[in-house]
Coordinates of C-alpha atoms in Angstrom, one line a residue:
X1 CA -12.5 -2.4 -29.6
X2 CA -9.3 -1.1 -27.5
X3 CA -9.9 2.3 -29.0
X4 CA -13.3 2.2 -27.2
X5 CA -12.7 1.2 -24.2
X6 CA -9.6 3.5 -23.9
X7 CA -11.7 6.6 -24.6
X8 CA -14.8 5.7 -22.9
X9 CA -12.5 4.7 -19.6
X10 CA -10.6 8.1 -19.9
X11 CA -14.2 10.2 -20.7
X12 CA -15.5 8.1 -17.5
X13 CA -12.4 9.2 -15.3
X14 CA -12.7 13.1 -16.7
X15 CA -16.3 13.1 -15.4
X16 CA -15.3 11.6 -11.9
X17 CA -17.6 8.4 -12.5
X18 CA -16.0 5.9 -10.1
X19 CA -12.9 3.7 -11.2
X20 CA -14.4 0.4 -10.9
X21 CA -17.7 1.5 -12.7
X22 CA -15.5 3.3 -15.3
X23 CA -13.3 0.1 -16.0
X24 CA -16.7 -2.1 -16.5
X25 CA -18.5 0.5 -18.5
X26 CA -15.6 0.9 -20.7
X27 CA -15.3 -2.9 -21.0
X28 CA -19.0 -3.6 -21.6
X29 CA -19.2 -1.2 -24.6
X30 CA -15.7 -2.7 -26.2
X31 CA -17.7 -6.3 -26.1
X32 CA -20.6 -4.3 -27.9
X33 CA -18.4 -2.7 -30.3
X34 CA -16.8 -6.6 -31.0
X35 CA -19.9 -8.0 -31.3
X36 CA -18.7 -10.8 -28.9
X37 CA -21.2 -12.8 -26.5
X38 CA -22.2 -10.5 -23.3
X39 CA -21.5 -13.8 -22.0
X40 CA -17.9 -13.6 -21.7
X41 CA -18.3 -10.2 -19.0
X42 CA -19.7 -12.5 -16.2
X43 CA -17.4 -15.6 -17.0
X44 CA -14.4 -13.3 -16.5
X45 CA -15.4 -10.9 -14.0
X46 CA -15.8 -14.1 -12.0
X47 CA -12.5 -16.1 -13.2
X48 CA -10.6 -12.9 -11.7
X49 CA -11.6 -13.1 -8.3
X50 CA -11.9 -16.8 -8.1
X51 CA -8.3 -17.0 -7.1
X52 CA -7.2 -18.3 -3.7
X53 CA -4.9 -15.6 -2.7
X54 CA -7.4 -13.3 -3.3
X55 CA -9.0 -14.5 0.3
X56 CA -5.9 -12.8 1.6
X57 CA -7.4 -9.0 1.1
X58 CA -10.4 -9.8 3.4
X59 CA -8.6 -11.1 6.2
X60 CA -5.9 -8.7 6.2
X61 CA -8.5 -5.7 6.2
X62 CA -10.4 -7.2 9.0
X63 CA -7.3 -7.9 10.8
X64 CA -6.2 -4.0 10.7
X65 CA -9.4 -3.2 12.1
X66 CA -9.4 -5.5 14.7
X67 CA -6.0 -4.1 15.9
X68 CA -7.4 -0.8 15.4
X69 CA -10.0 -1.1 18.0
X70 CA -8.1 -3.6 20.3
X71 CA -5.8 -1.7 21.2
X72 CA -2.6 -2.9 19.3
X73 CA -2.1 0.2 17.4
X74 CA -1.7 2.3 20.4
X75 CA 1.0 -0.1 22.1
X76 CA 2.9 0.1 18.9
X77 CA 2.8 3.6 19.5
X78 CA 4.0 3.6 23.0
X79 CA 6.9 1.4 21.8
X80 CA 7.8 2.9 18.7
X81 CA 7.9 6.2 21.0
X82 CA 10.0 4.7 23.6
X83 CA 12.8 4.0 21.1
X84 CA 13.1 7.3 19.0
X85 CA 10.6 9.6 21.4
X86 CA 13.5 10.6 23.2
X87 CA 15.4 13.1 20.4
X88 CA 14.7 16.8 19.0
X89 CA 11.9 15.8 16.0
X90 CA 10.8 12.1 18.1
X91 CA 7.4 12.4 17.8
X92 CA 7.5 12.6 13.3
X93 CA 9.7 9.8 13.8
X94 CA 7.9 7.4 16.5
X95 CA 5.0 8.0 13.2
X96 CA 7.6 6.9 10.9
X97 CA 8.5 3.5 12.5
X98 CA 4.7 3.0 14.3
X99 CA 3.2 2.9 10.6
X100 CA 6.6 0.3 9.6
X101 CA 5.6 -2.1 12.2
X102 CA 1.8 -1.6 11.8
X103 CA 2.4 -2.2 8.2
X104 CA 3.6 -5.7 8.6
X105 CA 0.3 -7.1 9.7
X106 CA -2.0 -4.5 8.3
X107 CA -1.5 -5.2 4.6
X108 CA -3.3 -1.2 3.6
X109 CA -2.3 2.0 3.8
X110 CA -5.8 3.5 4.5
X111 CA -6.4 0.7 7.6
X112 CA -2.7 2.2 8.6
X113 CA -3.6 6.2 8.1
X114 CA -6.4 5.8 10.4
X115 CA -5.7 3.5 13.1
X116 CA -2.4 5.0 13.7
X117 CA -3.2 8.6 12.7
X118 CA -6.3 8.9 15.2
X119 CA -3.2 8.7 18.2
X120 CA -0.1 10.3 16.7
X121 CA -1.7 13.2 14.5
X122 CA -3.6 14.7 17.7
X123 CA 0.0 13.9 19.7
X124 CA 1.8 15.7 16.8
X125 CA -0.5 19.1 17.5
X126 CA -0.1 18.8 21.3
X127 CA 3.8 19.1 20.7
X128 CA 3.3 22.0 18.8
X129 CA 3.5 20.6 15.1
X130 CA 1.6 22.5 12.3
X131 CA -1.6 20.7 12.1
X132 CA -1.0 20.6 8.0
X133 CA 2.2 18.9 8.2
X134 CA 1.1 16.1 11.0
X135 CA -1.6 15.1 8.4
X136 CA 1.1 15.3 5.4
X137 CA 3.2 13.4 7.7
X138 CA 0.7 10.2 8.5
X139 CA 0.1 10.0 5.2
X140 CA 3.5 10.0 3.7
X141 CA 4.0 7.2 6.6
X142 CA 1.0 5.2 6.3
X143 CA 2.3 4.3 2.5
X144 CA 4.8 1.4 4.2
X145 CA 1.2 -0.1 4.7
X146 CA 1.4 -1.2 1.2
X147 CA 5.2 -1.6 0.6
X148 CA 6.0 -3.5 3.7
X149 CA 4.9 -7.4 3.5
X150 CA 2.4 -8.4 3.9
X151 CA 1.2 -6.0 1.1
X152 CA -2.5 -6.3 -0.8
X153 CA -1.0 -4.8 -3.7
X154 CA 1.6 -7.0 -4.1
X155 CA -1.0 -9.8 -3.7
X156 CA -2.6 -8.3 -6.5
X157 CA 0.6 -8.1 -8.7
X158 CA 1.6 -11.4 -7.8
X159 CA -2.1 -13.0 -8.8
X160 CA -1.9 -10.6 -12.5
X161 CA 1.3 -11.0 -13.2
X162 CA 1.9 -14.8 -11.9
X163 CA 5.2 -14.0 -10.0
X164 CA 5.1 -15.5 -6.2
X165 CA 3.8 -13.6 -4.0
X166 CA 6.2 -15.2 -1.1
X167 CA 9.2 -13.3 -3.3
X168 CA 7.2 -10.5 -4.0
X169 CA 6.9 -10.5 0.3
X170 CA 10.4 -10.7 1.0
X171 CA 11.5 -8.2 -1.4
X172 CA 9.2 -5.9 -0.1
X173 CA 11.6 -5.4 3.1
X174 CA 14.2 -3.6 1.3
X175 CA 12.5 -1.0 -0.2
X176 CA 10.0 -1.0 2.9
X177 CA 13.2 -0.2 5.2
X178 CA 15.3 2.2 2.9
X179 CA 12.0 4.7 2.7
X180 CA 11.6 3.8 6.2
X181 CA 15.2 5.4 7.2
X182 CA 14.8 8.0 4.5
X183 CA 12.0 9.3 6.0
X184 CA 13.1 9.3 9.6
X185 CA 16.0 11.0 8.7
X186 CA 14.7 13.4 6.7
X187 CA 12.2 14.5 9.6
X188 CA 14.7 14.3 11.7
X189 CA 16.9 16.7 10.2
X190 CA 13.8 18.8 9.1
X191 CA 12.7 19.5 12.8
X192 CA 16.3 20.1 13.8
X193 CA 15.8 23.2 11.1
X194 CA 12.5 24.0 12.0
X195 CA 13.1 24.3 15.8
X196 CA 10.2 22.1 16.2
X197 CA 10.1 18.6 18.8
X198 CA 12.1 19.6 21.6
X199 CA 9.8 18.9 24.2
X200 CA 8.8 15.2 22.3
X201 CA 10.2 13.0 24.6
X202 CA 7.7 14.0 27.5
X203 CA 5.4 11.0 28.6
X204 CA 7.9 8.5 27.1
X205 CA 7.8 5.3 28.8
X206 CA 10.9 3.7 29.1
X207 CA 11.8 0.6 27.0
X208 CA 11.5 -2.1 29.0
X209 CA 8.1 -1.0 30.3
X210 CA 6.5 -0.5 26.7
X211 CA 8.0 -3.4 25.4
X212 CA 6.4 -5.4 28.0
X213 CA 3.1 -3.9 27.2
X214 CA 3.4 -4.1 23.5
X215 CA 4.5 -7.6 23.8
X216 CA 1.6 -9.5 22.2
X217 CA 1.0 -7.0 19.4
X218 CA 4.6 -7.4 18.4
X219 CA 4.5 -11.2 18.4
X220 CA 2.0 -10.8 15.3
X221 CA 4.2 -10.3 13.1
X222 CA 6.8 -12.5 14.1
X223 CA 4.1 -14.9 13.6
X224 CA 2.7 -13.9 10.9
X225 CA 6.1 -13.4 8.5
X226 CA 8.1 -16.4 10.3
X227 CA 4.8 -18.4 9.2
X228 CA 5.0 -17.6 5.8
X229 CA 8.7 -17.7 5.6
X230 CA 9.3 -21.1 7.7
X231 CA 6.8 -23.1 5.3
X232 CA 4.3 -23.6 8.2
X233 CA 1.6 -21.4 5.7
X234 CA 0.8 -19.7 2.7
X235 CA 0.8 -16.0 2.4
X236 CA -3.8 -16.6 2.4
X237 CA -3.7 -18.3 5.2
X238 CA -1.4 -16.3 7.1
X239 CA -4.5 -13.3 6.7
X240 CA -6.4 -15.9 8.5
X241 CA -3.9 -16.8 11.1
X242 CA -3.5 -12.4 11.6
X243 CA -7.5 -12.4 12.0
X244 CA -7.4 -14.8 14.7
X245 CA -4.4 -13.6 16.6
X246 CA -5.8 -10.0 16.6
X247 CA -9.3 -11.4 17.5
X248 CA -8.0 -13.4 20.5
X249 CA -5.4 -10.6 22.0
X250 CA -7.9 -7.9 21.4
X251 CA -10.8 -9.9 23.1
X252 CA -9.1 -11.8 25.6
X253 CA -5.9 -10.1 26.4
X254 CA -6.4 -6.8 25.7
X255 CA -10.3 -6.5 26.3
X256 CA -10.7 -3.7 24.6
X257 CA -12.7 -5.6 21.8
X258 CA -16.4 -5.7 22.7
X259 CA -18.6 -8.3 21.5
X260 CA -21.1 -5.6 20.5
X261 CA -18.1 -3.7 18.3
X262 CA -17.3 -6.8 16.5
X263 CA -20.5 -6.6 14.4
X264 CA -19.4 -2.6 13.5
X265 CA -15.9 -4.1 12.9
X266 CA -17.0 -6.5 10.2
X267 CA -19.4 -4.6 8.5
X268 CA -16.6 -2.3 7.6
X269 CA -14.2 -4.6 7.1
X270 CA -17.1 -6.3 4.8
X271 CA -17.8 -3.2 2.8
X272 CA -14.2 -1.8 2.0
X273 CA -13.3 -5.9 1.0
X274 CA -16.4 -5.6 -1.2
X275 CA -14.8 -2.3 -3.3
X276 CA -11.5 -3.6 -3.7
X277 CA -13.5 -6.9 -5.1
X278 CA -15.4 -5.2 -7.3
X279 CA -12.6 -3.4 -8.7
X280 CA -10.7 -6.2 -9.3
X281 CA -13.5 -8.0 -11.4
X282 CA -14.0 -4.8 -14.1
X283 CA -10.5 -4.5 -14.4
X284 CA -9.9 -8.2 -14.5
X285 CA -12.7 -8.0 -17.6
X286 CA -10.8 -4.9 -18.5
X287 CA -7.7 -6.8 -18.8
X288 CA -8.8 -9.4 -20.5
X289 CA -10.4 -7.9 -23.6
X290 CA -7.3 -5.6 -24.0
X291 CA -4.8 -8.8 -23.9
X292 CA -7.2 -10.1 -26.5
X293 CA -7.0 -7.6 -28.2
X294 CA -3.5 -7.4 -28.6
X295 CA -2.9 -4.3 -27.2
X296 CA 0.4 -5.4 -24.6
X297 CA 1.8 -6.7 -28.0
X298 CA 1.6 -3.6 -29.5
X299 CA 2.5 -1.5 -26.4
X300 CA 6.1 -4.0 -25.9
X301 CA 6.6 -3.2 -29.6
X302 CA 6.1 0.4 -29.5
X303 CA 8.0 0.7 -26.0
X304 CA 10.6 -1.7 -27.8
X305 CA 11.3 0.8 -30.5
X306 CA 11.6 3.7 -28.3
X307 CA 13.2 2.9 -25.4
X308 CA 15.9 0.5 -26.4
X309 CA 17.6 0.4 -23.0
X310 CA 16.0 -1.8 -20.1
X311 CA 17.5 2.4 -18.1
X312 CA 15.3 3.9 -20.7
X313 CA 12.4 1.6 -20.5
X314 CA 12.4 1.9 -16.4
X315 CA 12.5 5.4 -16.4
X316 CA 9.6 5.7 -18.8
X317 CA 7.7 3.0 -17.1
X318 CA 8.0 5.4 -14.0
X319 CA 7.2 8.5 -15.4
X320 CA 4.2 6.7 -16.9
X321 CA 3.1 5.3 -13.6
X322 CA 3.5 8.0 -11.7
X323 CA 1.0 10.4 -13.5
X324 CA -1.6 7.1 -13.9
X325 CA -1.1 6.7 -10.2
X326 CA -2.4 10.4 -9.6
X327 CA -5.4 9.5 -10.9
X328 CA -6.2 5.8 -11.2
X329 CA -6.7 3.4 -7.4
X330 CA -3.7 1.8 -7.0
X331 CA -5.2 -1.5 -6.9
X332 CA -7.1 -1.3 -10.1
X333 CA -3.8 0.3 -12.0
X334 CA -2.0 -3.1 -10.7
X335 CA -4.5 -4.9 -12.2
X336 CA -5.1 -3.6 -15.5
X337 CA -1.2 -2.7 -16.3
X338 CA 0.5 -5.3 -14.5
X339 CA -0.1 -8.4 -17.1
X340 CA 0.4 -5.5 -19.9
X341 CA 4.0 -4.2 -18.3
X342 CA 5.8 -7.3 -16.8
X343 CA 5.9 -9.1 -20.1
X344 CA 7.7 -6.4 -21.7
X345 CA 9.6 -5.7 -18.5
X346 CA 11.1 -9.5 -19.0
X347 CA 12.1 -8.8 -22.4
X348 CA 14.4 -6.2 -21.0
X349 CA 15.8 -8.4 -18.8
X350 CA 14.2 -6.8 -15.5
X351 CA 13.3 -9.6 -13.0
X352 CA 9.5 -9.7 -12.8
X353 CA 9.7 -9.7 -9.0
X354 CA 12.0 -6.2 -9.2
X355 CA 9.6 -4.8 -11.5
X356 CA 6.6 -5.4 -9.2
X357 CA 8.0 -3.7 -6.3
X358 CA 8.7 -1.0 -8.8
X359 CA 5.2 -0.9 -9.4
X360 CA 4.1 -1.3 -5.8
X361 CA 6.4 1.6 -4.4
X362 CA 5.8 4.1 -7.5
X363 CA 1.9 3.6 -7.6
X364 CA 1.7 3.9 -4.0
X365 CA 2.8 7.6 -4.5
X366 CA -0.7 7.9 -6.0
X367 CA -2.0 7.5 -2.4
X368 CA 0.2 10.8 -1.2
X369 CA -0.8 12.7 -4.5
X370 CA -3.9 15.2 -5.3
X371 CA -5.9 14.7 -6.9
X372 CA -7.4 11.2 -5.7
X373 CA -4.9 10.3 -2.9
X374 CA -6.5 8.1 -0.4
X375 CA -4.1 8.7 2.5
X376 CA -5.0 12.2 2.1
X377 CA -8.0 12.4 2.6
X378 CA -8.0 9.6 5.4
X379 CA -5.1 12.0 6.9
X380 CA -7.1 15.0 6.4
X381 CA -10.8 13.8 8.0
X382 CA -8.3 12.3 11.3
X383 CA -6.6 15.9 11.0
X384 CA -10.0 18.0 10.3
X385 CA -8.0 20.0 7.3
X386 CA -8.5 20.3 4.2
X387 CA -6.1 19.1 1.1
X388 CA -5.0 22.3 0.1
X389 CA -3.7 23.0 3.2
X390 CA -1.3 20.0 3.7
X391 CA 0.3 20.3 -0.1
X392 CA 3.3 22.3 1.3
X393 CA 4.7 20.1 3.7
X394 CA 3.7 17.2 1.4
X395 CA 5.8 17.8 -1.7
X396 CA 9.0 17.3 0.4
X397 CA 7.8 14.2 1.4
X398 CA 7.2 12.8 -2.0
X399 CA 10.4 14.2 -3.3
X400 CA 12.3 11.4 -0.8
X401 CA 10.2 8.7 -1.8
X402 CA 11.1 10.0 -5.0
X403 CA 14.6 9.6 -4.5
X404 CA 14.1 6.3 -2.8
X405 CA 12.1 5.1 -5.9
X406 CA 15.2 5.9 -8.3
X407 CA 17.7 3.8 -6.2
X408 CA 15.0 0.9 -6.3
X409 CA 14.7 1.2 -9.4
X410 CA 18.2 1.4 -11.0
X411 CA 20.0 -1.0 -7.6
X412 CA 18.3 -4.1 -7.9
X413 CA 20.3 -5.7 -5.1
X414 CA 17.8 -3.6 -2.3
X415 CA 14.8 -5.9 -3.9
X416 CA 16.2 -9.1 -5.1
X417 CA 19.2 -9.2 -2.4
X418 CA 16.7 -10.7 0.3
X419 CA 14.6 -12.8 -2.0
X420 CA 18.3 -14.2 -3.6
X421 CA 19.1 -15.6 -0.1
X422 CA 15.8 -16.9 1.2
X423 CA 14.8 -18.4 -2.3
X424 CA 18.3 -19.5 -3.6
X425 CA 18.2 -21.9 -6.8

């Protein structure tokens, strides 16, 4: 049975057929080769998204939208700007920390590419940036959208693997800050060699002013974070709580919402829910029949054999999640690999909660790489480029993450060190 669904999944990917359609093809036909009740596809397919935090992903899209149109993501903009604008190489970094602050109420990477890209890539042009590397640039940044709590796919991991999301939230700040710094100095020092940004800190308002103006889209996610954190809600709730703030401040603060926009805003906030949903039901199926089957037995086994080190075992893992990210949706690799990996992760003695953000961070380098990253081609339509044009200025980009992935991985301490102190036992 596994052997079929394997191959039919990989033949489905080679022919481009989408990833959720692929992983419930491939799952229907490994029930027919069993010869088990067709039964059991509808009973699981609904058992996986019948979980409360799953409520989370909807609210947390519609919330990026409604800052998106309300005007939030531009004040972040102005703020981010007023604190970094003012140096040689400003602008790459306002981008950097703009998509680190967005990211902490937006929950995606895509919502985060477009609502901040659609102000800083045209900016980035103005100043006399490459067109190529603004868009490589937004979409290297827009990443933090799913490292950076609160993060759909560490909702995802925490619901497949059964590891709390709260710890999952609060680790996510120390890997979410050391690629944040990595990157900002790295464009930083890039732009000094390049020549590029001296004239970035024209139109910058100063501090106080933008701080002012961004006041209320900063207190989201004090509230938001210090919600989840202080006991007052759960992580699912909180997406409702983020919904209603950005609602009420872009409606009645800002005005910028319209009540005619809000039915364009939650039809797309409806239909890009209703993908990731129906993703997570085939590859919940998908899941599943392979644990059924026995297949993560085998896998810890083999993996066991090989790799007897948990330094061996990571850096496999890695390798192997790297090249699955380049082709496979982030949130449907989650689901399918993370009740398979995390077992066999514990028997090596890696925390569960480490391992996810291990997961998170590497997998989210499938967003930044060809031939199905998202963020590119969100970058690219903002930027009006093609891929092939950004891949130069990329692969610098991904060779920090990179970097920033191995010191994750191997320095537990940047993950767990947070999550020790807030959850002490």
């Amino acid at each position: 049975m596994s052997l079929v669904m394997i191959s039919t999944m990989v033949l489905c990917f080679a022919l481009t057929i989408s990833v959720a359609v692929s992983i419930g093809l491939a799952s229907i036909l490994g029930i027919q080769a069993s010869n088990a009740n067709m039964l059991i596809s509808v009973k699981e397919m609904f058992a996986s998204i019948n979980k409360f935090p799953l409520a989370a992903i909807p609210f947390f899209i519609l919330a990026g939208n409604l800052m998106e149109t309300g005007g939030i993501s531009r004040r972040l903009v102005e703020f981010a700007k007023s604190i970094v604008g003012g140096v040689q190489g400003g602008l790459p970094m306002t981008c950097v920390l703009t998509c680190m602050i967005f990211a902490a109420v937006s929950g995606s990477s895509v919502a985060t590419t477009f609502a901040i890209g659609a102000i800083l890539i045209p900016a980035l042009i103005k100043h006399g940036y490459p067109t190529s590397y603004a868009a490589a640039l937004q979409a290297t940044s827009a990443e933090l959208g799913v490292i950076i709590p609160p993060s759909i796919p560490m909702i995802l991991y925490g619901v497949s693997a059964e590891v709390s999301i709260g710890e999952l939230f609060i680790a996510g700040f120390g890997p979410g800050l050391l690629i944040s710094c990595a990157l900002m100095l790295f464009v930083w020092a890039y732009c000094k060699w390049k020549g590029w940004g001296k004239t970035d800190g024209e139109g910058r308002m100063p501090f106080g002013k933008a701080t002012l103006q961004a006041g209320w889209a900063l207190l989201m996610p004090v509230i938001i974070l210090g919600g989840i954190y202080g006991g007052v809600f759960t992580p699912t709730e909180a997406s409702a709580v983020a919904v209603f703030y950005a609602l009420v401040v872009g409606v009645v603060i800002y005005r910028e919402i319209k009540i005619q926009n809000l039915f364009a805003i939650l039809r797309k906030s409806a239909i890009s829910s209703a993908v990731i949903m129906f993703i997570i039901a085939n590859a919940g199926l998908f899941a599943f029949l392979i644990t059924r089957a026995g297949v993560p037995d085998a896998i810890g086994r083999w993996l066991e054999s090989v790799l007897q080190s948990p330094t061996l075992f990571l850096l496999g893992v890695n390798a192997a999640l790297f090249v699955i990210g380049m082709f496979i949706e982030t949130s449907a690799a989650i689901i399918v690999l993370a009740p398979i990996l995390a077992p066999v992760a514990m028997h090596f003695g890696v925390d569960p909660v480490h391992f996810g953000l291990i997961m998170v961070v590497n997998l989210a380098l499938g967003m930044i790489t060809p031939p199905f990253g998202v963020n590119l081609f969100a970058a690219c339509t903002v930027a009006r480029i093609s891929l092939d044009r950004i891949i130069k200025h990329l692969l610098p980009f991904v060779g920090v993450i990179l970097v920033c992935l191995m010191l994750i991985t191997y320095i537990p301490g940047i993950s767990l060190a947070l999550r020790d102190l807030v959850y002490s036992k």
